[in-house]
Tab-separated table of C-alpha atoms in Angstrom:
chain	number	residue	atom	x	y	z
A	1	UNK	CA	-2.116	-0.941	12.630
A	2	UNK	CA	-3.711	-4.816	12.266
A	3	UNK	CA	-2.145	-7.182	10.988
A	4	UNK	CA	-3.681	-8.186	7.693
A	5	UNK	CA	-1.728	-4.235	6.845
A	6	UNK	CA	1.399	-5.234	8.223
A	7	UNK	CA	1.481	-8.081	6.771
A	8	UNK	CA	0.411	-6.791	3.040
A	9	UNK	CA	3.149	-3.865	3.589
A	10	UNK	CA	5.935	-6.511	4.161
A	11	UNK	CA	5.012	-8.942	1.734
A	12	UNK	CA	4.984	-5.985	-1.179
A	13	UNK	CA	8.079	-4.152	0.390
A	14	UNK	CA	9.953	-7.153	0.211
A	15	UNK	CA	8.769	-7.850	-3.636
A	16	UNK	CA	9.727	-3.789	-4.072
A	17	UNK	CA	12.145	-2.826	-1.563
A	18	UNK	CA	12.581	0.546	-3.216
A	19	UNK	CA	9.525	1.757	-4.245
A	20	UNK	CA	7.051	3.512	-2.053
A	21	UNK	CA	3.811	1.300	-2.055
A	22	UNK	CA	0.009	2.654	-1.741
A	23	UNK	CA	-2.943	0.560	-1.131
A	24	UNK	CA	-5.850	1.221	-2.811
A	25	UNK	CA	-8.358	0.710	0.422
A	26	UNK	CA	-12.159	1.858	-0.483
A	27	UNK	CA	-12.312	4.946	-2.032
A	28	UNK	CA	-8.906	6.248	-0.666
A	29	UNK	CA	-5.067	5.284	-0.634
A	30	UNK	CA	-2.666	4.333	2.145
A	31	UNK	CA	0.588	4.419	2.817
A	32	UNK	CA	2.156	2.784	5.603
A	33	UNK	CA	5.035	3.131	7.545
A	34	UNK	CA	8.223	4.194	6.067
A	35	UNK	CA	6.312	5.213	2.857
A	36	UNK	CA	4.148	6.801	4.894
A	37	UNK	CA	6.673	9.447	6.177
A	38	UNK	CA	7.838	9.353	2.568
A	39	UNK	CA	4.231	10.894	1.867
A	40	UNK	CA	4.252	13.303	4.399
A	41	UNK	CA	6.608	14.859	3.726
A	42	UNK	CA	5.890	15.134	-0.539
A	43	UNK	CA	2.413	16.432	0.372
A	44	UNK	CA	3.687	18.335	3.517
A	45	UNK	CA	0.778	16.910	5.768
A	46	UNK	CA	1.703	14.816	9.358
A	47	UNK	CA	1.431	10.949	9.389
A	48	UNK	CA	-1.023	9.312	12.200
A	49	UNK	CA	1.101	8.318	14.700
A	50	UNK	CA	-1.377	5.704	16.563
A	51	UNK	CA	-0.600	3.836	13.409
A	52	UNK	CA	1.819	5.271	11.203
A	53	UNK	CA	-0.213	5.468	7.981
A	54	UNK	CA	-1.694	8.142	6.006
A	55	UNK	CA	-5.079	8.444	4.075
A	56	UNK	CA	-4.625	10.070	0.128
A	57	UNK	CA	-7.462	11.128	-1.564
A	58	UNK	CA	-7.613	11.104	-5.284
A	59	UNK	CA	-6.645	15.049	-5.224
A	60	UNK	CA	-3.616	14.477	-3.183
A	61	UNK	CA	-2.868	11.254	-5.945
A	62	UNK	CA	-2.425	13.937	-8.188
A	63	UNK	CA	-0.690	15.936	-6.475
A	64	UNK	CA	2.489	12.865	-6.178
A	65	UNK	CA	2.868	12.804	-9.700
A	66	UNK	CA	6.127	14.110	-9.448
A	67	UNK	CA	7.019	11.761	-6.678
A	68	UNK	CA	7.775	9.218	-9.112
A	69	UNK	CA	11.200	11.013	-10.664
A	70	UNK	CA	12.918	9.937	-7.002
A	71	UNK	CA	10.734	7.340	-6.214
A	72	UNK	CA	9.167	3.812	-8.136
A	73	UNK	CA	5.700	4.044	-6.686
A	74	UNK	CA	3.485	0.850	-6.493
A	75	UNK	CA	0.268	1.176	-6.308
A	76	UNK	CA	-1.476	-1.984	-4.879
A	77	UNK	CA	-5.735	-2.637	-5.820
A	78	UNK	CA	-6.914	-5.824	-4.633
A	79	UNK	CA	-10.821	-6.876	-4.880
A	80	UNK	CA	-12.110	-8.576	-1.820
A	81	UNK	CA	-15.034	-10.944	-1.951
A	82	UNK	CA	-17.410	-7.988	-2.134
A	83	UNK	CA	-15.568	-6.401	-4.849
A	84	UNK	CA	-14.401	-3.440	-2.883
A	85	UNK	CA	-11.023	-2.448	-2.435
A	86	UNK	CA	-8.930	-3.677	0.311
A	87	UNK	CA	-5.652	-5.215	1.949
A	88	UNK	CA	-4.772	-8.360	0.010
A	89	UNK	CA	-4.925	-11.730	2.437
A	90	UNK	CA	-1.186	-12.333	2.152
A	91	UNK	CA	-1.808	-15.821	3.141
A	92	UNK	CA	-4.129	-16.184	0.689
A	93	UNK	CA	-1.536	-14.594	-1.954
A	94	UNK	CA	1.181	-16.731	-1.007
A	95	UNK	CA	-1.223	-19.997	-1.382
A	96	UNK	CA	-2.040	-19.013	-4.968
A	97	UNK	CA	1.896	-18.777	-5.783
A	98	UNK	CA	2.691	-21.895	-4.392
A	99	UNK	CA	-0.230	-23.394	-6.602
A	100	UNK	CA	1.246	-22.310	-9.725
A	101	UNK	CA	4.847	-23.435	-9.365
């Protein structure tokens, strides 16, 4: 796993320590880590261990619907530069909050 995920995971698990949180990442969704396993084991499919994360398409999206009567899910969509979807730059986010206080 790099570190611009780890870092993006931690900074949103810490603003949502009980929700499960996806990244919206290109044309697919990611959970990592703990959430990951979460995942797994809703949609009954095994979580990459070189990085413990797992890839949701839009079918298996649907497919969680239900997750959220036991869990808060947050799903995070940041734009890059190019306007795709990727990991926020948690530097970056934590730079904008400091400018607005």
């Amino acid at each position: 796993m790099k570190t611009k995920q780890i870092e993006a995971y931690d900074f949103y698990k810490k603003l949502y320590p009980s929700a499960v949180i996806l990244f919206h990442v290109g044309n697919r969704y990611v959970a990592l880590q703990q959430d990951a396993t979460i995942i797994a084991k809703v949609l009954s499919i095994n979580v990459d261990c070189s990085d413990n994360s797992i890839n949701i398409s839009d079918d298996d999206l649907k497919s969680l619907s239900h997750i959220g009567d036991y869990y808060e899910v947050k799903i995070i969509s940041h734009r890059d530069r190019d306007g795709g979807y990727d990991y926020p730059d948690v530097n970056q986010l934590k730079r904008e909050q400091d400018e607005d206080f």
